[in-house]
Coordinates of C-alpha atoms in Angstrom, one line a residue:
X1 CA -6.7 27.1 -33.4
X2 CA -5.5 28.6 -30.1
X3 CA -7.6 26.2 -28.1
X4 CA -6.0 23.3 -30.0
X5 CA -2.5 24.5 -29.1
X6 CA -3.5 24.9 -25.4
X7 CA -5.0 21.4 -25.2
X8 CA -1.9 19.9 -26.9
X9 CA 0.5 21.8 -24.7
X10 CA -1.2 20.6 -21.5
X11 CA -1.4 17.1 -22.8
X12 CA 2.3 17.0 -23.7
X13 CA 3.2 18.4 -20.2
X14 CA 1.2 15.7 -18.5
X15 CA 2.9 13.1 -20.7
X16 CA 6.3 14.5 -19.8
X17 CA 5.7 14.3 -16.1
X18 CA 4.3 10.8 -16.3
X19 CA 7.3 9.8 -18.3
X20 CA 9.6 11.0 -15.5
X21 CA 7.8 8.6 -13.1
X22 CA 8.3 5.8 -15.7
X23 CA 12.0 6.6 -15.8
X24 CA 12.0 6.4 -12.0
X25 CA 10.7 2.8 -12.2
X26 CA 13.7 2.0 -14.5
X27 CA 16.0 3.6 -11.9
X28 CA 14.6 1.3 -9.2
X29 CA 15.1 -1.7 -11.4
X30 CA 18.7 -0.6 -12.0
X31 CA 19.2 -0.1 -8.2
X32 CA 17.9 -3.6 -7.7
X33 CA 20.6 -5.1 -9.9
X34 CA 23.5 -3.5 -7.9
X35 CA 25.4 -5.8 -5.6
X36 CA 24.0 -5.5 -2.1
X37 CA 26.3 -5.3 0.9
X38 CA 26.1 -8.5 2.9
X39 CA 23.9 -8.0 5.9
X40 CA 25.3 -8.6 9.3
X41 CA 23.6 -11.4 11.2
X42 CA 23.6 -10.2 14.8
X43 CA 24.5 -12.7 17.5
X44 CA 22.4 -12.4 20.6
X45 CA 23.8 -13.7 23.9
X46 CA 20.3 -14.3 25.1
X47 CA 16.9 -13.7 23.5
X48 CA 15.8 -10.1 23.9
X49 CA 12.4 -9.2 25.3
X50 CA 9.9 -8.7 22.4
X51 CA 6.5 -7.1 22.7
X52 CA 4.0 -8.1 20.0
X53 CA 1.3 -5.5 19.4
X54 CA -2.0 -6.5 17.7
X55 CA -4.1 -3.4 17.0
X56 CA -7.8 -4.4 16.4
X57 CA -11.0 -2.7 15.6
X58 CA -14.1 -4.9 14.8
X59 CA -12.2 -7.9 13.3
X60 CA -14.4 -10.7 14.5
X61 CA -13.7 -12.8 11.4
X62 CA -10.0 -12.9 11.9
X63 CA -9.2 -12.1 15.5
X64 CA -8.9 -15.7 16.8
X65 CA -6.7 -16.7 13.9
X66 CA -4.4 -13.8 14.5
X67 CA -4.0 -14.4 18.2
X68 CA -3.4 -18.1 17.7
X69 CA -0.8 -17.5 15.1
X70 CA 1.1 -14.9 17.3
X71 CA 0.8 -17.2 20.4
X72 CA 2.6 -19.9 18.4
X73 CA 5.7 -17.7 17.7
X74 CA 8.8 -19.7 18.5
X75 CA 10.4 -17.5 21.2
X76 CA 11.2 -18.0 24.9
X77 CA 8.0 -17.5 26.8
X78 CA 9.7 -15.4 29.5
X79 CA 10.9 -13.0 26.7
X80 CA 7.6 -12.6 24.9
X81 CA 4.8 -10.2 25.7
X82 CA 1.6 -10.0 23.6
X83 CA -0.7 -7.0 23.6
X84 CA -4.1 -7.2 22.0
X85 CA -4.9 -3.5 21.5
X86 CA -8.7 -3.8 21.1
X87 CA -10.8 -0.8 20.3
X88 CA -13.7 -2.9 19.0
X89 CA -17.4 -2.3 19.4
X90 CA -18.6 -5.7 18.2
X91 CA -18.1 -9.4 19.0
X92 CA -14.3 -9.0 18.4
X93 CA -13.8 -8.1 22.1
X94 CA -15.4 -11.2 23.5
X95 CA -13.5 -13.4 21.0
X96 CA -10.2 -11.7 21.8
X97 CA -10.7 -12.1 25.6
X98 CA -11.6 -15.8 25.1
X99 CA -8.5 -16.5 23.0
X100 CA -6.2 -14.5 25.2
X101 CA -7.5 -16.4 28.3
X102 CA -6.9 -19.8 26.6
X103 CA -3.3 -18.9 25.9
X104 CA -2.7 -17.2 29.3
X105 CA -3.6 -20.6 30.8
X106 CA -0.8 -22.1 28.8
X107 CA 1.7 -19.7 30.4
X108 CA 1.8 -16.8 27.8
X109 CA 2.0 -13.2 28.9
X110 CA -0.9 -11.9 26.8
X111 CA -3.1 -9.0 27.6
X112 CA -6.2 -7.5 26.0
X113 CA -5.9 -3.7 26.4
X114 CA -8.9 -1.5 25.9
X115 CA -8.9 2.3 25.9
X116 CA -11.5 4.7 27.2
X117 CA -11.5 6.5 23.9
X118 CA -10.2 5.8 20.4
X119 CA -8.2 9.0 20.1
X120 CA -5.6 8.6 17.3
X121 CA -7.1 5.4 15.9
X122 CA -4.4 2.8 15.2
X123 CA -1.5 5.2 16.0
X124 CA -3.2 6.1 19.3
X125 CA -3.6 2.4 20.2
X126 CA 0.0 1.6 19.4
X127 CA 1.2 4.6 21.5
X128 CA -1.1 3.6 24.4
X129 CA 0.2 0.0 24.3
X130 CA 3.8 1.3 24.4
X131 CA 3.2 2.8 27.8
X132 CA 2.7 -0.8 29.1
X133 CA 5.2 -2.5 26.9
X134 CA 8.2 -4.3 28.5
X135 CA 9.9 -5.2 25.2
X136 CA 13.1 -3.8 23.9
X137 CA 11.7 -4.7 20.5
X138 CA 8.1 -4.2 19.2
X139 CA 6.6 -6.5 16.6
X140 CA 3.3 -5.4 15.0
X141 CA 0.7 -7.3 13.1
X142 CA -2.5 -6.2 11.6
X143 CA -5.6 -8.3 12.0
X144 CA -5.5 -10.1 8.7
X145 CA -1.8 -11.3 9.0
X146 CA -0.7 -14.8 9.9
X147 CA 3.0 -14.9 10.8
X148 CA 4.9 -18.2 10.8
X149 CA 6.2 -19.5 14.1
X150 CA 9.8 -18.7 13.1
X151 CA 9.1 -15.0 12.3
X152 CA 11.1 -13.6 15.2
X153 CA 14.0 -16.0 14.7
X154 CA 14.1 -14.9 11.0
X155 CA 14.0 -11.2 11.6
X156 CA 15.8 -10.6 14.9
X157 CA 19.3 -11.4 13.6
X158 CA 19.0 -8.3 11.3
X159 CA 19.1 -5.9 14.2
X160 CA 22.7 -4.6 14.4
X161 CA 23.1 -1.6 16.7
X162 CA 22.1 1.0 14.2
X163 CA 19.0 -0.8 12.8
X164 CA 15.7 0.7 14.0
X165 CA 13.2 -1.4 12.0
X166 CA 13.2 -4.6 10.1
X167 CA 10.3 -5.2 7.6
X168 CA 9.2 -8.5 6.2
X169 CA 7.5 -9.0 2.8
X170 CA 3.8 -9.4 2.6
X171 CA 2.4 -12.6 1.2
X172 CA -1.2 -13.2 0.0
X173 CA -3.5 -15.8 1.6
X174 CA -6.2 -15.4 -1.1
X175 CA -4.2 -14.4 -4.2
X176 CA -6.1 -16.9 -6.4
X177 CA -9.5 -16.1 -5.1
X178 CA -10.5 -14.0 -8.1
X179 CA -9.2 -11.6 -10.8
X180 CA -9.2 -8.6 -8.4
X181 CA -7.1 -10.4 -5.8
X182 CA -4.6 -11.6 -8.5
X183 CA -4.1 -8.0 -9.7
X184 CA -3.8 -6.6 -6.2
X185 CA -1.2 -9.2 -5.4
X186 CA 0.7 -8.1 -8.5
X187 CA 0.6 -4.5 -7.3
X188 CA 1.8 -5.4 -3.9
X189 CA 4.6 -7.6 -5.2
X190 CA 5.8 -4.7 -7.3
X191 CA 5.9 -2.5 -4.2
X192 CA 7.7 -5.0 -2.0
X193 CA 9.8 -7.1 -4.4
X194 CA 11.0 -4.2 -6.5
X195 CA 10.5 -0.8 -4.7
X196 CA 11.4 -1.8 -1.1
X197 CA 14.2 -4.1 -2.2
X198 CA 15.7 -1.5 -4.6
X199 CA 15.5 1.3 -2.0
X200 CA 17.1 -1.0 0.6
X201 CA 19.8 -2.1 -1.8
X202 CA 20.7 1.5 -2.7
X203 CA 20.7 2.8 0.9
X204 CA 17.7 5.0 0.4
X205 CA 14.7 5.6 2.7
X206 CA 11.9 3.1 2.7
X207 CA 9.0 2.7 5.1
X208 CA 7.5 0.3 7.6
X209 CA 4.2 -0.9 6.1
X210 CA 2.2 -0.8 9.3
X211 CA 2.5 -4.6 9.9
X212 CA 4.8 -7.6 9.6
X213 CA 7.8 -5.8 10.9
X214 CA 9.7 -5.2 14.1
X215 CA 10.8 -1.9 15.6
X216 CA 13.5 -1.2 18.2
X217 CA 11.8 0.5 21.0
X218 CA 14.6 3.1 21.3
X219 CA 14.1 4.0 17.6
X220 CA 10.4 4.7 18.1
X221 CA 11.1 6.9 21.2
X222 CA 14.0 8.7 19.5
X223 CA 11.9 9.6 16.4
X224 CA 9.2 11.1 18.6
X225 CA 6.8 8.2 18.9
X226 CA 3.6 7.4 17.0
X227 CA 1.7 10.4 15.8
X228 CA -1.8 10.6 14.4
X229 CA -1.8 13.8 12.4
X230 CA -1.7 11.7 9.2
X231 CA -3.6 8.5 8.4
X232 CA -0.3 6.8 7.4
X233 CA 1.3 6.8 10.8
X234 CA 3.7 4.0 9.6
X235 CA 5.1 6.1 6.7
X236 CA 5.3 9.2 9.0
X237 CA 7.3 7.5 11.8
X238 CA 9.5 5.7 9.2
X239 CA 10.7 8.9 7.7
X240 CA 11.2 10.6 11.1
X241 CA 13.3 7.7 12.3
X242 CA 15.5 7.6 9.2
X243 CA 16.0 11.4 9.4
X244 CA 17.3 10.7 12.9
X245 CA 19.9 8.4 11.4
X246 CA 18.4 5.0 12.1
X247 CA 18.9 2.4 9.4
X248 CA 16.1 0.1 8.2
X249 CA 16.4 -3.4 6.8
X250 CA 14.0 -5.1 4.3
X251 CA 13.9 -8.9 4.4
X252 CA 12.4 -10.0 1.1
X253 CA 13.1 -13.6 2.0
X254 CA 10.7 -13.6 4.9
X255 CA 7.1 -13.6 3.8
X256 CA 4.1 -13.0 6.1
X257 CA 0.8 -14.0 4.4
X258 CA -2.2 -11.7 4.7
X259 CA -5.7 -11.3 3.3
X260 CA -6.2 -9.1 0.2
X261 CA -9.5 -7.2 -0.1
X262 CA -12.0 -9.3 -1.9
X263 CA -14.1 -6.7 -3.5
X264 CA -13.7 -3.4 -5.4
X265 CA -15.1 -1.1 -2.6
X266 CA -12.8 -2.5 0.0
X267 CA -9.8 -2.2 -2.4
X268 CA -10.6 1.4 -3.4
X269 CA -11.0 2.3 0.3
X270 CA -7.6 0.9 1.2
X271 CA -5.9 2.5 -1.7
X272 CA -7.6 5.9 -1.1
X273 CA -6.4 5.8 2.5
X274 CA -2.8 5.1 1.5
X275 CA -2.7 7.8 -1.2
X276 CA -4.3 10.5 1.1
X277 CA -2.1 9.6 4.0
X278 CA 1.0 9.6 1.8
X279 CA 0.3 13.2 0.6
X280 CA -0.4 14.3 4.2
X281 CA 3.0 12.8 5.2
X282 CA 4.7 14.6 2.3
X283 CA 3.1 17.9 3.4
X284 CA 4.4 17.2 6.9
X285 CA 7.9 16.0 6.2
X286 CA 9.1 16.9 2.7
X287 CA 10.7 20.1 4.0
X288 CA 12.6 18.2 6.6
X289 CA 13.8 15.7 4.0
X290 CA 15.1 18.4 1.7
X291 CA 16.9 20.2 4.5
X292 CA 18.4 17.0 6.0
X293 CA 22.1 16.2 5.9
X294 CA 21.7 13.3 3.5
X295 CA 23.2 12.6 0.1
X296 CA 21.5 14.3 -2.8
X297 CA 20.4 10.9 -4.2
X298 CA 18.7 9.9 -0.9
X299 CA 16.8 13.2 -0.8
X300 CA 15.8 13.0 -4.4
X301 CA 14.5 9.4 -4.1
X302 CA 12.6 10.3 -0.9
X303 CA 11.0 13.2 -2.7
X304 CA 9.9 11.1 -5.6
X305 CA 8.6 8.4 -3.1
X306 CA 6.6 10.9 -1.0
X307 CA 5.2 12.7 -4.0
X308 CA 4.4 9.7 -6.1
X309 CA 0.6 9.9 -5.5
X310 CA 0.6 13.1 -7.6
X311 CA 0.7 10.8 -10.6
X312 CA -3.0 9.9 -10.1
X313 CA -4.5 13.4 -10.8
X314 CA -2.0 13.7 -13.7
X315 CA -3.4 10.5 -15.1
X316 CA -7.0 11.7 -14.7
X317 CA -6.1 14.9 -16.6
X318 CA -4.4 12.8 -19.3
X319 CA -7.4 10.6 -19.6
X320 CA -9.7 13.5 -20.0
X321 CA -7.5 15.3 -22.6
X322 CA -6.5 12.3 -24.7
X323 CA -9.5 12.3 -27.1
X324 CA -9.6 16.2 -27.5
X325 CA -5.9 16.1 -28.1
X326 CA -6.4 13.7 -31.0
X327 CA -8.9 16.1 -32.5
X328 CA -6.5 19.0 -31.9
X329 CA -3.7 17.3 -33.7
X330 CA -6.0 16.7 -36.6
X331 CA -7.1 20.3 -36.7
X332 CA -3.4 21.4 -36.6
X333 CA -2.3 18.9 -39.2
X334 CA 0.2 17.4 -36.7
X335 CA -0.6 13.7 -37.4
X336 CA 3.0 12.7 -36.8
X337 CA 2.7 13.5 -33.1
X338 CA 1.0 10.1 -32.7
X339 CA 4.6 8.8 -32.5
X340 CA 4.9 10.7 -29.2
X341 CA 2.0 8.6 -27.8
X342 CA 3.8 5.4 -28.8
X343 CA 7.0 6.6 -27.2
X344 CA 5.2 7.5 -24.0
X345 CA 3.5 4.1 -24.0
X346 CA 6.9 2.5 -24.2
X347 CA 8.4 4.6 -21.4
X348 CA 5.4 4.4 -19.0
X349 CA 3.5 1.3 -19.6
X350 CA 6.6 -0.4 -20.9
X351 CA 8.5 0.4 -17.8
X352 CA 5.5 -0.8 -15.7
X353 CA 5.4 -4.1 -17.6
X354 CA 9.1 -4.6 -17.0
X355 CA 8.6 -3.6 -13.3
X356 CA 5.8 -6.2 -12.7
X357 CA 7.5 -8.8 -14.8
X358 CA 10.7 -8.5 -12.8
X359 CA 8.7 -8.8 -9.6
X360 CA 7.3 -12.1 -10.9
X361 CA 10.6 -13.6 -11.9
X362 CA 12.4 -12.5 -8.7
X363 CA 9.9 -14.6 -6.7
X364 CA 10.7 -17.6 -8.8
X365 CA 7.3 -17.6 -10.5
X366 CA 7.2 -18.3 -14.3
X367 CA 6.5 -15.3 -16.4
X368 CA 4.5 -16.7 -19.3
X369 CA 1.5 -18.2 -17.3
X370 CA 1.0 -14.9 -15.6
X371 CA 2.0 -12.4 -18.3
X372 CA -1.7 -11.7 -19.0
X373 CA -2.0 -10.2 -15.5
X374 CA 0.5 -7.5 -16.2
X375 CA -1.6 -5.3 -18.6
X376 CA -4.7 -5.9 -16.5
X377 CA -2.8 -4.7 -13.4
X378 CA -1.8 -1.5 -15.3
X379 CA -5.4 -1.0 -16.4
X380 CA -6.5 -1.4 -12.8
X381 CA -4.0 1.4 -11.8
X382 CA -5.5 3.6 -14.5
X383 CA -9.1 2.7 -13.5
X384 CA -8.7 3.8 -9.9
X385 CA -7.1 7.1 -10.9
X386 CA -10.3 9.1 -10.1
X387 CA -10.6 7.7 -6.5
X388 CA -6.9 8.2 -6.0
X389 CA -6.8 11.6 -7.5
X390 CA -9.5 12.7 -5.1
X391 CA -7.5 11.2 -2.3
X392 CA -4.5 13.3 -3.3
X393 CA -6.7 16.5 -3.3
X394 CA -8.0 15.6 0.1
X395 CA -4.5 15.1 1.4
X396 CA -3.4 18.4 0.0
X397 CA -6.3 20.5 1.2
X398 CA -7.4 19.1 4.6
X399 CA -6.1 17.5 7.8
X400 CA -8.9 15.0 8.2
X401 CA -7.3 11.8 9.6
X402 CA -10.5 9.6 9.9
X403 CA -9.3 6.0 9.4
X404 CA -11.7 3.9 7.3
X405 CA -10.9 0.3 8.0
X406 CA -10.5 -2.3 5.3
X407 CA -12.9 -5.2 5.9
X408 CA -11.5 -8.7 6.5
X409 CA -13.3 -11.9 6.0
X410 CA -11.0 -14.7 7.2
X411 CA -11.4 -18.3 6.3
X412 CA -14.9 -18.9 7.7
X413 CA -16.9 -17.0 5.1
X414 CA -17.7 -13.3 4.8
X415 CA -18.8 -11.4 7.9
X416 CA -19.6 -8.4 5.8
X417 CA -21.8 -8.3 2.7
X418 CA -20.1 -5.3 1.2
X419 CA -16.8 -3.7 2.2
X420 CA -15.2 -0.3 2.3
X421 CA -16.5 3.2 2.1
X422 CA -16.5 4.2 -1.6
X423 CA -17.2 7.9 -2.4
X424 CA -20.2 8.7 -4.6
X425 CA -18.3 11.5 -6.4
X426 CA -15.4 9.1 -7.3
X427 CA -17.9 6.5 -8.5
X428 CA -19.9 8.9 -10.6
X429 CA -16.8 10.4 -12.2
X430 CA -15.4 6.9 -13.0
X431 CA -18.7 6.0 -14.7
X432 CA -18.6 9.2 -16.7
X433 CA -15.1 8.4 -17.9
X434 CA -16.0 4.8 -18.7
X435 CA -18.9 6.1 -20.9
X436 CA -16.6 8.8 -22.4
X437 CA -14.1 6.1 -23.6
X438 CA -16.9 3.8 -24.8
X439 CA -17.7 6.6 -27.3
X440 CA -14.1 7.8 -27.9
X441 CA -12.5 4.5 -28.9
X442 CA -14.9 3.8 -31.9
X443 CA -14.3 7.4 -33.0
X444 CA -10.5 7.0 -32.8
X445 CA -10.7 3.8 -34.8
X446 CA -12.9 5.4 -37.4
X447 CA -10.5 8.3 -37.7
X448 CA -7.5 5.9 -37.9
X449 CA -5.7 7.3 -34.9
X450 CA -3.9 4.0 -34.3
X451 CA -1.0 5.5 -32.3
X452 CA -3.3 6.6 -29.5
X453 CA -5.3 3.4 -29.2
X454 CA -3.0 1.6 -26.8
X455 CA -3.4 4.4 -24.2
X456 CA -7.1 4.7 -24.8
X457 CA -7.7 1.0 -24.4
X458 CA -5.7 1.0 -21.2
X459 CA -8.0 3.7 -19.8
X460 CA -11.2 2.1 -21.1
X461 CA -10.4 -1.3 -19.6
X462 CA -9.4 0.3 -16.3
X463 CA -12.5 2.5 -15.9
X464 CA -14.9 -0.2 -17.0
X465 CA -13.2 -2.7 -14.8
X466 CA -13.7 -0.5 -11.7
X467 CA -17.3 0.3 -12.7
X468 CA -18.1 -3.4 -13.1
X469 CA -16.4 -4.1 -9.7
X470 CA -18.7 -1.5 -8.1
X471 CA -21.9 -2.8 -9.7
X472 CA -22.9 -5.0 -6.7
X473 CA -22.6 -2.0 -4.4
X474 CA -24.5 0.3 -6.8
X475 CA -27.2 -2.4 -7.2
X476 CA -27.6 -3.1 -3.4
X477 CA -27.2 0.5 -2.3
X478 CA -25.7 1.8 0.9
X479 CA -28.4 0.1 3.1
X480 CA -26.9 -3.3 2.2
X481 CA -23.4 -2.3 3.2
X482 CA -23.9 -3.7 6.7
X483 CA -22.5 -6.4 8.9
X484 CA -24.5 -9.6 9.6
X485 CA -25.6 -8.1 12.9
X486 CA -27.2 -5.1 11.0
X487 CA -24.6 -2.6 12.1
X488 CA -23.2 -0.2 9.5
X489 CA -19.5 -0.7 8.6
X490 CA -17.4 1.0 11.2
X491 CA -14.4 3.3 10.7
X492 CA -11.3 3.8 12.7

């Protein structure tokens, strides 16, 4: 009897915490509906000097496409500097040198910059490039992005004197390539179209996303420059800059398309890095945020933003406890508590459905043809909870900042047979939970626990979806996770 009460108490506590995050999503949607102050369009007497930085590491599939796209930016040649920050150990270097030389012959100031060591990974490369940068403004693009020629003309007018960074929205080159890319696009649209826009509208902190944005050089310097003591250097610098009083602008109307990871290992690798780095940044900066001379609402929103990855281990605990909780309620005769499950489904999954649905409609995309993607996107979020939960634990307990790159394929076919660096423990635990729910759902149906079934189905679909996505890697084994030249996937 005591064990049943303990299980039930822990379960209800997890539900309560997750419900708070669900209510936060509703707050973001409410903030989005508030009237936004009209942005000042800055008038430049002459085009300022812009340095474009392209940090690269083993990106042979996309390096030429990236350099060509950036070289076609519509900006006075005398006021444009391009830095190819190449730390590669494969064919990327030769391709970058060739493309840069072709554009240099056409009059562009484009340099390929290589370091003697890869200290600091991407943050180190950006900081090294800054020592040779001439620009008053610094635009940054990751290897898989393809900016339109009018990118600078679109974003530069947003730089009034107190603006330190302007971020564009990510688009998706391969959104319709498969089910996984569709669901990832939905996740990213929720982040940009809702979260970024809502925080910007409400005057709260939001972050540079590592690419497809422009910094004022003075802002980078004032905030202390790029640091590599976390693996989310973009989030870290963003918060330090805003704590210094710089204002950020999000331009939802300017979209820069990029490649979405094609397979489950690459997707989990990317998400794991973001979650772990987010927790590392929270450890580093949360105290400064709470002590800052900022409105209480700004500090509260920043706290929720920085601690949001904590929701993943809570979700894992919830998934483990849900079937035992059903048995505990039966043992205690508390069958009416199933109504709590239904209420939580409405406040958590309901708020997420509204969140993603709003992201769809705000892009002018019809809701009905895509409505089936919403529950599957929520299931994917639940399915990756093990991997993300472990990332949170790593971020809380160690200072490892090894950067595992996300493989890119480009438009000329895959250069890598398998992508990413999935963790065996996360894979094994996800398989265990998938089997756990394969047994738990028939039992819950047999016992007529209908109120708990929506939650259980969400977890089951999510865990099995991730397992099925990992099957090719499990079947091929780590020996197949190699490039076409036979080299193991590199990390940075």
